[in-house]
PDB file of C-alpha atoms in Angstrom:
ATOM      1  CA  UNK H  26     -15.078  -1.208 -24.859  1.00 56.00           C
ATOM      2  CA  UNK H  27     -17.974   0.972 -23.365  1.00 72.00           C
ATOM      3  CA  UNK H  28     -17.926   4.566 -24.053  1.00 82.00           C
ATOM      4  CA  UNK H  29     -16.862   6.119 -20.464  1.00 87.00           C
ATOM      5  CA  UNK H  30     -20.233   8.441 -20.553  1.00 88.00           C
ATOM      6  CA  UNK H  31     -23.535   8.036 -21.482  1.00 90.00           C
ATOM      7  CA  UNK H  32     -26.536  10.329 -21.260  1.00 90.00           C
ATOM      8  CA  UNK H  33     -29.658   8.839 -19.474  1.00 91.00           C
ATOM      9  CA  UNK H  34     -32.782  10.149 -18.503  1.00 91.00           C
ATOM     10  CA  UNK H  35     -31.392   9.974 -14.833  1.00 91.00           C
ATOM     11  CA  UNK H  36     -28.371  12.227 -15.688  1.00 93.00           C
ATOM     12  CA  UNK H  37     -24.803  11.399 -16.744  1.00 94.00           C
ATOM     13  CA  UNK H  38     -23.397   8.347 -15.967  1.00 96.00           C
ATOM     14  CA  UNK H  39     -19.983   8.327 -15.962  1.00 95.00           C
ATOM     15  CA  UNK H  40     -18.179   4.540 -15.759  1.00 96.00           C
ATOM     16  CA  UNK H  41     -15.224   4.267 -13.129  1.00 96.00           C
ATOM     17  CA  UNK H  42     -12.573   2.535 -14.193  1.00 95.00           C
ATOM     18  CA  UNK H  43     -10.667  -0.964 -12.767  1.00 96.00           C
ATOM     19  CA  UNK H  44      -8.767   0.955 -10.084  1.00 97.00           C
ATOM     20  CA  UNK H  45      -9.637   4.174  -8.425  1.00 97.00           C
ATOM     21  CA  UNK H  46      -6.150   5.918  -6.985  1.00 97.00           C
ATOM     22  CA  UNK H  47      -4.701   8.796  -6.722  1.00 96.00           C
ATOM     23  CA  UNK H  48      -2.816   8.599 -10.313  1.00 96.00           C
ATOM     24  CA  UNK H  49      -6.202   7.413 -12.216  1.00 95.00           C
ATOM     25  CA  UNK H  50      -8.788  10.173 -10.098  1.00 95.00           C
ATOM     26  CA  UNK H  51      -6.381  12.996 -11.837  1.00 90.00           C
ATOM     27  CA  UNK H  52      -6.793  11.687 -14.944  1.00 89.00           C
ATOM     28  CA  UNK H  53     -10.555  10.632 -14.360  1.00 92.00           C
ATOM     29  CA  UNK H  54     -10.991  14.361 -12.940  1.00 92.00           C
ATOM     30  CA  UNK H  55      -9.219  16.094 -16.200  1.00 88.00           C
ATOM     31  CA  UNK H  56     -11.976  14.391 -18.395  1.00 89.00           C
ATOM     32  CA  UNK H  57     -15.218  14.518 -16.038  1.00 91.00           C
ATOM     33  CA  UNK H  58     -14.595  17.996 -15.197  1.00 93.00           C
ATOM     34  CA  UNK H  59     -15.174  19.999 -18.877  1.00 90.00           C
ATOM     35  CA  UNK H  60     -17.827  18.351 -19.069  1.00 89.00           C
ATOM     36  CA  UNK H  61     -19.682  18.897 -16.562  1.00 90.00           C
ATOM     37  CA  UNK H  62     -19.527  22.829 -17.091  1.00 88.00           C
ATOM     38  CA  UNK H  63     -19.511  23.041 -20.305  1.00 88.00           C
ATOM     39  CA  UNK H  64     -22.750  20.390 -20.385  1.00 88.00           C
ATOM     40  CA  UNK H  65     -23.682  21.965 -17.024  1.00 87.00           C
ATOM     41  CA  UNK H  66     -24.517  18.300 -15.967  1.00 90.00           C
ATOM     42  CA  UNK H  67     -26.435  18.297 -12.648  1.00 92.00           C
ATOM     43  CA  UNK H  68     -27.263  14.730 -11.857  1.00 96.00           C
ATOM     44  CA  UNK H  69     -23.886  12.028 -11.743  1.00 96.00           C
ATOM     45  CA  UNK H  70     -24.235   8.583 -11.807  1.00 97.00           C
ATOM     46  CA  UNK H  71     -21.018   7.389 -10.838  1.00 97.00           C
ATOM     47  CA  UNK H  72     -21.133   3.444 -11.971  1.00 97.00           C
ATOM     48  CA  UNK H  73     -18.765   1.115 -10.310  1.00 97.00           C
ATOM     49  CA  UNK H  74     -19.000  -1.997 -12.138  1.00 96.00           C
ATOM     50  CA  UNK H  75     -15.602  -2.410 -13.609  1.00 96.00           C
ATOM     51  CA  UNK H  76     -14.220  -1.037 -10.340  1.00 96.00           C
ATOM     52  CA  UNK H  77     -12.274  -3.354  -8.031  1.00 95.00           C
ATOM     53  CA  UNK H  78     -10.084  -1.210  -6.088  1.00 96.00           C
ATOM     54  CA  UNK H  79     -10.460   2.359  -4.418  1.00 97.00           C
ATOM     55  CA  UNK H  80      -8.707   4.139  -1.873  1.00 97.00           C
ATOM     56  CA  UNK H  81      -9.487   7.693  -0.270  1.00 96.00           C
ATOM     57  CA  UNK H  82      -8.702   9.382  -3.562  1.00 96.00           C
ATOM     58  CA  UNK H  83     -11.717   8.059  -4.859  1.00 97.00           C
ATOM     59  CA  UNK H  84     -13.654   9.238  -1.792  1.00 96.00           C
ATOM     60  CA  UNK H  85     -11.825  12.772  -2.851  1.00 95.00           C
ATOM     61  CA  UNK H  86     -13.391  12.566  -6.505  1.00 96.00           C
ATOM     62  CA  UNK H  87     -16.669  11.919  -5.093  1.00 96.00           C
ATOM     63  CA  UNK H  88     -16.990  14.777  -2.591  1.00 94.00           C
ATOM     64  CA  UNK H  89     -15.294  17.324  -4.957  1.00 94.00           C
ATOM     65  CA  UNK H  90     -17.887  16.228  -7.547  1.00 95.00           C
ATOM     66  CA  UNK H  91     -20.769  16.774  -5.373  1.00 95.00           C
ATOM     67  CA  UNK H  92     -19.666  20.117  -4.490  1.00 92.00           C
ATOM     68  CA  UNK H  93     -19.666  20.920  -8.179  1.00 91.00           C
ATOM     69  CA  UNK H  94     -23.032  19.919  -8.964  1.00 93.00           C
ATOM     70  CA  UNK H  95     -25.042  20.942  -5.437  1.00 92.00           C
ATOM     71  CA  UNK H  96     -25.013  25.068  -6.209  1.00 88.00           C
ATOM     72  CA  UNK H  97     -27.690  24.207  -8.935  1.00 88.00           C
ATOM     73  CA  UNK H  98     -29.659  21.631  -7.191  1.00 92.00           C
ATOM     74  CA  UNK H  99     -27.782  18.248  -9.100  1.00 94.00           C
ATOM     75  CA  UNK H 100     -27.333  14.831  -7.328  1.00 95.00           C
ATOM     76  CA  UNK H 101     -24.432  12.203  -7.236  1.00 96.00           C
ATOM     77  CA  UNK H 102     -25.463   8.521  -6.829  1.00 97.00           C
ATOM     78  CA  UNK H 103     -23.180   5.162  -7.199  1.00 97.00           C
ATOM     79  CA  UNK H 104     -23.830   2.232  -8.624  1.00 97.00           C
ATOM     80  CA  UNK H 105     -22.895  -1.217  -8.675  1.00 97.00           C
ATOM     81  CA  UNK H 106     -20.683  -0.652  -5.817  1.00 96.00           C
ATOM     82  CA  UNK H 107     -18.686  -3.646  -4.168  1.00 94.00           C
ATOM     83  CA  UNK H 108     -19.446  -4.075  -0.445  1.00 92.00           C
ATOM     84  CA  UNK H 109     -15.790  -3.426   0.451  1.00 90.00           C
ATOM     85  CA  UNK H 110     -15.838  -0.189  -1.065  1.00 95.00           C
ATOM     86  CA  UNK H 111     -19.560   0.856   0.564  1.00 95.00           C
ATOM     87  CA  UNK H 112     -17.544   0.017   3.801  1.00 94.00           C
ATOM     88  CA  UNK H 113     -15.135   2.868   3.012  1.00 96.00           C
ATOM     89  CA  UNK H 114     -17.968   5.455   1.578  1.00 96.00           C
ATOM     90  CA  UNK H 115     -19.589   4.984   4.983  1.00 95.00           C
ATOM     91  CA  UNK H 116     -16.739   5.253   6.933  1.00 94.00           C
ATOM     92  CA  UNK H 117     -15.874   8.529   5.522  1.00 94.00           C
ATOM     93  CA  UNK H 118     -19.303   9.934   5.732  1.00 94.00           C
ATOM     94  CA  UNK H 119     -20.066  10.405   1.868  1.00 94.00           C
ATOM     95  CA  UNK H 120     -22.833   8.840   2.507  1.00 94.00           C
ATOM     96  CA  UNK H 121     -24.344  11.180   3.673  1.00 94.00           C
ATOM     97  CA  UNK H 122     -24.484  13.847   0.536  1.00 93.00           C
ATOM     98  CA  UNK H 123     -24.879  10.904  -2.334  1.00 95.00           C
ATOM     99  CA  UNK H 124     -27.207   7.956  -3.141  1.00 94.00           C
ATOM    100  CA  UNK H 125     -25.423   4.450  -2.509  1.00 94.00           C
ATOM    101  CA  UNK H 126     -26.607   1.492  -4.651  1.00 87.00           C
ATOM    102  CA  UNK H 127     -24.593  -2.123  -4.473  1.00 78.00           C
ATOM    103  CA  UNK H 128     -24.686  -4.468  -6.785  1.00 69.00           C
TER     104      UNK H 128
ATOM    105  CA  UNK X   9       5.895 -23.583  11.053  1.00 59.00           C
ATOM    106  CA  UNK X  10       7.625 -21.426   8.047  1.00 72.00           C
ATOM    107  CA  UNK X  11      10.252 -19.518   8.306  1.00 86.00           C
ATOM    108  CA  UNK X  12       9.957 -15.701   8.566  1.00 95.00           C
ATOM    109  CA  UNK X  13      10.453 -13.831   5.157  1.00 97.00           C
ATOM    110  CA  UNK X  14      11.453 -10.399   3.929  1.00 97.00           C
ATOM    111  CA  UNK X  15      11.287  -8.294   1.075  1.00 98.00           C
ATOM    112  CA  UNK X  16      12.298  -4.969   0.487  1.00 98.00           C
ATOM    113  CA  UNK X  17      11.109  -2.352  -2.571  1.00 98.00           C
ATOM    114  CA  UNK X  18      12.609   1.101  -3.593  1.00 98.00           C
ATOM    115  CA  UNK X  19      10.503   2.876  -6.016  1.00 98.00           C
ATOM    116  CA  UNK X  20      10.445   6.520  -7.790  1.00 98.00           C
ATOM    117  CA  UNK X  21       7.454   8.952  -6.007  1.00 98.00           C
ATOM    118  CA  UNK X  22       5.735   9.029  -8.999  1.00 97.00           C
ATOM    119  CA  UNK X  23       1.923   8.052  -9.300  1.00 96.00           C
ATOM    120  CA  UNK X  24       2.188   5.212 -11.706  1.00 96.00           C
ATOM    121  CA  UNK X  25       4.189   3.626  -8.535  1.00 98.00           C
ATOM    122  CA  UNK X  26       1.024   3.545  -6.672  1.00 98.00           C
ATOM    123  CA  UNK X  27      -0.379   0.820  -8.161  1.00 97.00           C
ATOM    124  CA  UNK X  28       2.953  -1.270  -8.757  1.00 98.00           C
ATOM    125  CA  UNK X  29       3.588  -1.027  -4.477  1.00 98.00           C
ATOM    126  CA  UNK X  30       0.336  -2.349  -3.695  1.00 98.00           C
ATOM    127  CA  UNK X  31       0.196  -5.097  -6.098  1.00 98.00           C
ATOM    128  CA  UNK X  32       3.809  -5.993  -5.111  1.00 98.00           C
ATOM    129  CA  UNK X  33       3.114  -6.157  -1.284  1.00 98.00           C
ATOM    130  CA  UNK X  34      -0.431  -8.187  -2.002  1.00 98.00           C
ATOM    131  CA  UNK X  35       1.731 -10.751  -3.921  1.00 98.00           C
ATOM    132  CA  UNK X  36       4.269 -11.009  -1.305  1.00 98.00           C
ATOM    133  CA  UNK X  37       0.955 -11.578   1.134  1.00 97.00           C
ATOM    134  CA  UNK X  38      -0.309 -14.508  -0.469  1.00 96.00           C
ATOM    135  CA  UNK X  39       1.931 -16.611   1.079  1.00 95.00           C
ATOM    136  CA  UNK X  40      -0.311 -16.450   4.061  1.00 96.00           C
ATOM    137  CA  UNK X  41      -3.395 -17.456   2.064  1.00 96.00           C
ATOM    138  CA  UNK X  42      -5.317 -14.419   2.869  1.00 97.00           C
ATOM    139  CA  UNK X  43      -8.721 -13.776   2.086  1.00 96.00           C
ATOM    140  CA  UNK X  44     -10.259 -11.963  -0.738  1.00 93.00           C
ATOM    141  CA  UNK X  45     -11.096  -8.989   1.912  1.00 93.00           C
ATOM    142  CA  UNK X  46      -7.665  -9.423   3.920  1.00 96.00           C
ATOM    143  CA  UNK X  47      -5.857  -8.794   0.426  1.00 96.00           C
ATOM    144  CA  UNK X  48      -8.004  -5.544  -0.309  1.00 95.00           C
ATOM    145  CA  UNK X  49      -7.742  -4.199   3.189  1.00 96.00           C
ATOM    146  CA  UNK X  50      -3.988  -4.247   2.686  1.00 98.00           C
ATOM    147  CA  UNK X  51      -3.918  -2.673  -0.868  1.00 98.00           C
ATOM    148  CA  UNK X  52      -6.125   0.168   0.145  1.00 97.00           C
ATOM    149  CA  UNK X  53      -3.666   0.744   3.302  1.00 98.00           C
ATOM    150  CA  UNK X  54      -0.653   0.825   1.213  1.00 98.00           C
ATOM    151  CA  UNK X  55      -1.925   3.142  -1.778  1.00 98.00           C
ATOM    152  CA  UNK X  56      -2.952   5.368   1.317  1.00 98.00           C
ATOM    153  CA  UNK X  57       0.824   5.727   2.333  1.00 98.00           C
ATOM    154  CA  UNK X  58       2.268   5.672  -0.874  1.00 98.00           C
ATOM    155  CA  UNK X  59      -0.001   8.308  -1.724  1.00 97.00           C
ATOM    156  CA  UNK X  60       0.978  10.067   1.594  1.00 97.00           C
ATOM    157  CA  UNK X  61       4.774  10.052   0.632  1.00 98.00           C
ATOM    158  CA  UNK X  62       4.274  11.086  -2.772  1.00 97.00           C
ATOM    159  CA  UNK X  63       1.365  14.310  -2.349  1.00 96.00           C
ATOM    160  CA  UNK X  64       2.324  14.758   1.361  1.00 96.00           C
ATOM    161  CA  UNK X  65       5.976  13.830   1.842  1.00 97.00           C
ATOM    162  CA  UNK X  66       7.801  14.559  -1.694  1.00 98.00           C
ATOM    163  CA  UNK X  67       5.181  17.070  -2.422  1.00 96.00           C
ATOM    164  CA  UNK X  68       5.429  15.808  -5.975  1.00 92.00           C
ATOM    165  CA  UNK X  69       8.842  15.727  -6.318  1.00 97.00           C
ATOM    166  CA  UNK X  70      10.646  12.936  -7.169  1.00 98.00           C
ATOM    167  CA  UNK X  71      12.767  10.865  -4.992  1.00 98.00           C
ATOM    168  CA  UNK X  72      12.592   7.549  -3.649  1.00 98.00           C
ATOM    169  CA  UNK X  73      10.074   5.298  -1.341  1.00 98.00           C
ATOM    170  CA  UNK X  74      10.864   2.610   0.090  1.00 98.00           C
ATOM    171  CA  UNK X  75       8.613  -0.319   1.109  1.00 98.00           C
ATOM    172  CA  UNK X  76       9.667  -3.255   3.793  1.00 98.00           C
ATOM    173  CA  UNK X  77       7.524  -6.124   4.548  1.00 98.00           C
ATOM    174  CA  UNK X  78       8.118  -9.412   7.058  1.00 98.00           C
ATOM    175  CA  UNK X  79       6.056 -12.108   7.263  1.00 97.00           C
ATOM    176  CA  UNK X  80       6.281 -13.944  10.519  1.00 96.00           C
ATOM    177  CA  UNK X  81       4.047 -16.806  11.545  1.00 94.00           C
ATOM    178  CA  UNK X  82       0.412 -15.149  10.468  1.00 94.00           C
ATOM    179  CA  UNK X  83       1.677 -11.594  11.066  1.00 97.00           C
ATOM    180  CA  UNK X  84       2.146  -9.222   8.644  1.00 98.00           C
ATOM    181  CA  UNK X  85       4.366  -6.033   9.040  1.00 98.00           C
ATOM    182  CA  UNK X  86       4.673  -3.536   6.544  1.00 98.00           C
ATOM    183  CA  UNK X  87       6.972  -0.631   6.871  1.00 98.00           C
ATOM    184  CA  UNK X  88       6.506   2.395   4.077  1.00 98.00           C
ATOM    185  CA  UNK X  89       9.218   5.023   4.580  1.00 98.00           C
ATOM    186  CA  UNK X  90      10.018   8.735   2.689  1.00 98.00           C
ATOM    187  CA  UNK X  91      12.444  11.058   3.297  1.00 98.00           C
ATOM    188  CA  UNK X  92      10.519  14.034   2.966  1.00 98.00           C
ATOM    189  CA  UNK X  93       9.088  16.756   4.499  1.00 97.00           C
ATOM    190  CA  UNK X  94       7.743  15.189   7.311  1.00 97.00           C
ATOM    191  CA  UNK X  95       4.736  15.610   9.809  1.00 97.00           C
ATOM    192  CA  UNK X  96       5.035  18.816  12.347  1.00 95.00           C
ATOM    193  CA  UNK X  97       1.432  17.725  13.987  1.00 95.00           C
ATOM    194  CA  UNK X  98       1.196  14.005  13.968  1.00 96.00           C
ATOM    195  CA  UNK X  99      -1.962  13.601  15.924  1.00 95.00           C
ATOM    196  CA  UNK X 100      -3.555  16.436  14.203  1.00 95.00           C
ATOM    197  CA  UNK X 101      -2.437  14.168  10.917  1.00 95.00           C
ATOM    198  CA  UNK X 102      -4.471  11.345  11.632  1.00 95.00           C
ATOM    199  CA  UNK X 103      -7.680  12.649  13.154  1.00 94.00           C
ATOM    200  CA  UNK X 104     -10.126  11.888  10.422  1.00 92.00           C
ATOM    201  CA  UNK X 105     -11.253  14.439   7.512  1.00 91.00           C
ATOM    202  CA  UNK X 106      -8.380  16.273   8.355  1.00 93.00           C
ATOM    203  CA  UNK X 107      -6.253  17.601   5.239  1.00 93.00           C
ATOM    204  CA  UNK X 108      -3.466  19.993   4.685  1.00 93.00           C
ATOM    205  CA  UNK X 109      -4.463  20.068   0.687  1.00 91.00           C
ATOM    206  CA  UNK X 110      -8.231  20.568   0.446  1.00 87.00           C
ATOM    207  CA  UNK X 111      -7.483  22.579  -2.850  1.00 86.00           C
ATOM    208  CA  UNK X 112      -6.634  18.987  -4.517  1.00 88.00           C
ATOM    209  CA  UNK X 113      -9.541  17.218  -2.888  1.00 89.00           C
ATOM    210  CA  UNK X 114      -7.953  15.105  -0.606  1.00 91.00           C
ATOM    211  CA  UNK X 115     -10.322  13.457   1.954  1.00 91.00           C
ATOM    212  CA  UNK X 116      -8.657  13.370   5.178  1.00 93.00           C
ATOM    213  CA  UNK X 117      -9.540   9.890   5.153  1.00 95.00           C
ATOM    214  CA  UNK X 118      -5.837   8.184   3.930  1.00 96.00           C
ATOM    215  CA  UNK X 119      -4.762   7.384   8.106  1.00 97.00           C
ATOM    216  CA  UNK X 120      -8.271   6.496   8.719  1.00 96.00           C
ATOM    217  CA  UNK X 121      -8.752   3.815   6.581  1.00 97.00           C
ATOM    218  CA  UNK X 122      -5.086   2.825   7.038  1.00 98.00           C
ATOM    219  CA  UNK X 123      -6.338   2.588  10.948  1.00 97.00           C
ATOM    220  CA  UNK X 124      -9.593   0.628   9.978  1.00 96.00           C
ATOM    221  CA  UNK X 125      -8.046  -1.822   7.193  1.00 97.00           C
ATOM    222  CA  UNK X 126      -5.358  -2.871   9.551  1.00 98.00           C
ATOM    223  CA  UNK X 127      -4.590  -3.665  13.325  1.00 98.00           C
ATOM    224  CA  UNK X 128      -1.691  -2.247  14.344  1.00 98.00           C
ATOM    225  CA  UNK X 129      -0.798   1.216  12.869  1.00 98.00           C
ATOM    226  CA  UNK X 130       2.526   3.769  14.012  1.00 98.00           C
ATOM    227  CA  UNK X 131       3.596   6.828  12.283  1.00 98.00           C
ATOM    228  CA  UNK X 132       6.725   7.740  12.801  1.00 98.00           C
ATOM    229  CA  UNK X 133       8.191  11.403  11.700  1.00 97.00           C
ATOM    230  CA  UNK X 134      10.155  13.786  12.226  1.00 97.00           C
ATOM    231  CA  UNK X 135      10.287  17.618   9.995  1.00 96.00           C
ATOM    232  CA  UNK X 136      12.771  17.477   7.512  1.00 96.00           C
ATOM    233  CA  UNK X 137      13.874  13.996   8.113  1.00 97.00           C
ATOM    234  CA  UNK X 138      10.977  12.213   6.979  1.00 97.00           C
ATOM    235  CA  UNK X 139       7.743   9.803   8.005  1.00 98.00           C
ATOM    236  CA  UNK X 140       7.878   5.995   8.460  1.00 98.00           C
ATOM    237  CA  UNK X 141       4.224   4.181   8.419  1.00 98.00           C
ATOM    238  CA  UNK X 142       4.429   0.926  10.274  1.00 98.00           C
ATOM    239  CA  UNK X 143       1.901  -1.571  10.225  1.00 98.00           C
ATOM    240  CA  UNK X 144       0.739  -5.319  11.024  1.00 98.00           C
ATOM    241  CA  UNK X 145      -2.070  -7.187   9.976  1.00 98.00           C
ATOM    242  CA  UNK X 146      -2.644 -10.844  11.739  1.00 97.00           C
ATOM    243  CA  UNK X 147      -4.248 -12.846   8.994  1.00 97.00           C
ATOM    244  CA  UNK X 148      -6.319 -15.586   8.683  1.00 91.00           C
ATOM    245  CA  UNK X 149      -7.861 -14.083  12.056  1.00 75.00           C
ATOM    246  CA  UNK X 150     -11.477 -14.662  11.618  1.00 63.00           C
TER     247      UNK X 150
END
């Protein structure tokens, strides 16, 4: 089992888990969160690979994230992402505020 | 021809649940040999109204959801039903990046993808009473 962050040169990259909901984003959020302040983290690499499911929650997580990080200049990029979930990150405009990569 | 078939789920509004409806109803679908995509467009539609009843409708709560699906012929109809709070402003509900609870970074997106991911979607609600999501997917379309 891969640790759930690592530290590159391109910023945190922090690995989604199998199912992106409502009930996992809380718990996702609860751990991300800290430490992004307390490592005042600017650049997220959110990386999909594991990730087979998401609904708007995860679209939630995303946005909320980028709002976090954009008052001192960060980024958010995903990778890996599955082309049914790109469908829904374009639909809902997110696209527009963070890099999309497939896989 | 088969025959048309029901099933019917009742299930706490707690999150866990989320995951166990969707699952449930994708099983139930496979009897119309969907595709890979058909079966995700469905999941993501009913973890949006799950999620619905149990932020939106229960407010947390918890009380019961309830879940109906019929297959008939290549239609699919799925019915997901609280008995919550209910909607005052249903069109206001569905127009796209619109949320009552920004605070816990919901997208507004939940009725759009529902709209997108299947072809046939009513809401149904009434204050006090409750909210009933019906939908239909015709598989095997494309």
């Amino acid at each position: 089992m891969k640790e759930m962050y690592e530290q590159t040169k391109k910023g945190l990259l922090i690995r989604m888990p199998k199912e992106i909901d409502h009930h996992s984003v809380d718990e996702i959020k609860n751990k991300i969160d800290k430490k992004i302040e307390y490592d005042c983290v600017a650049n997220i690499i959110f990386d999909f690979n594991n990730t087979e499911f998401m609904d708007s929650s995860g679209i939630g997580l995303l946005l909320g994230r980028y709002r976090m990080v954009q008052y001192i200049g960060g980024r958010i990029s995903v990778v890996n992402v599955s082309d049914n979930i790109i469908k829904m990150m374009r639909m809902s405009g997110v696209d527009k505020f963070i890099t999309i990569s497939g896989n | 021809m088969q025959r048309d078939n029901e099933m019917s789920l009742e299930f706490d509004s707690i999150s866990n649940n989320e995951g166990f409806a969707r699952v449930t109803v994708a099983a139930f679908l496979t009897q119309l040999n969907p595709t890979l995509e058909e079966v995700a467009d469905v999941k993501t539609a009913v973890s949006e109204a799950v999620t619905n009843c149990i932020i939106h409708g229960y407010e947390n709560s918890i009380e019961k959801i309830h879940i109906y699906c019929k297959i008939s012929a290549n239609e699919f109809y799925v019915e997901i039903s609280d008995k919550g709070k209910g909607i005052e402003n249903v069109k206001q509900a569905m127009e796209p990046l619109f949320t009552t609870k920004p605070s816990e970074e919901r997208s507004g997106m939940g009725f759009a993808f529902m709209e997108a991911f299947m072809d046939e979607l009513e809401v149904v609600s009434e204050p006090l009473k409750g909210t009933t999501i019906k939908m239909k997917k015709i598989i095997g379309l494309t």
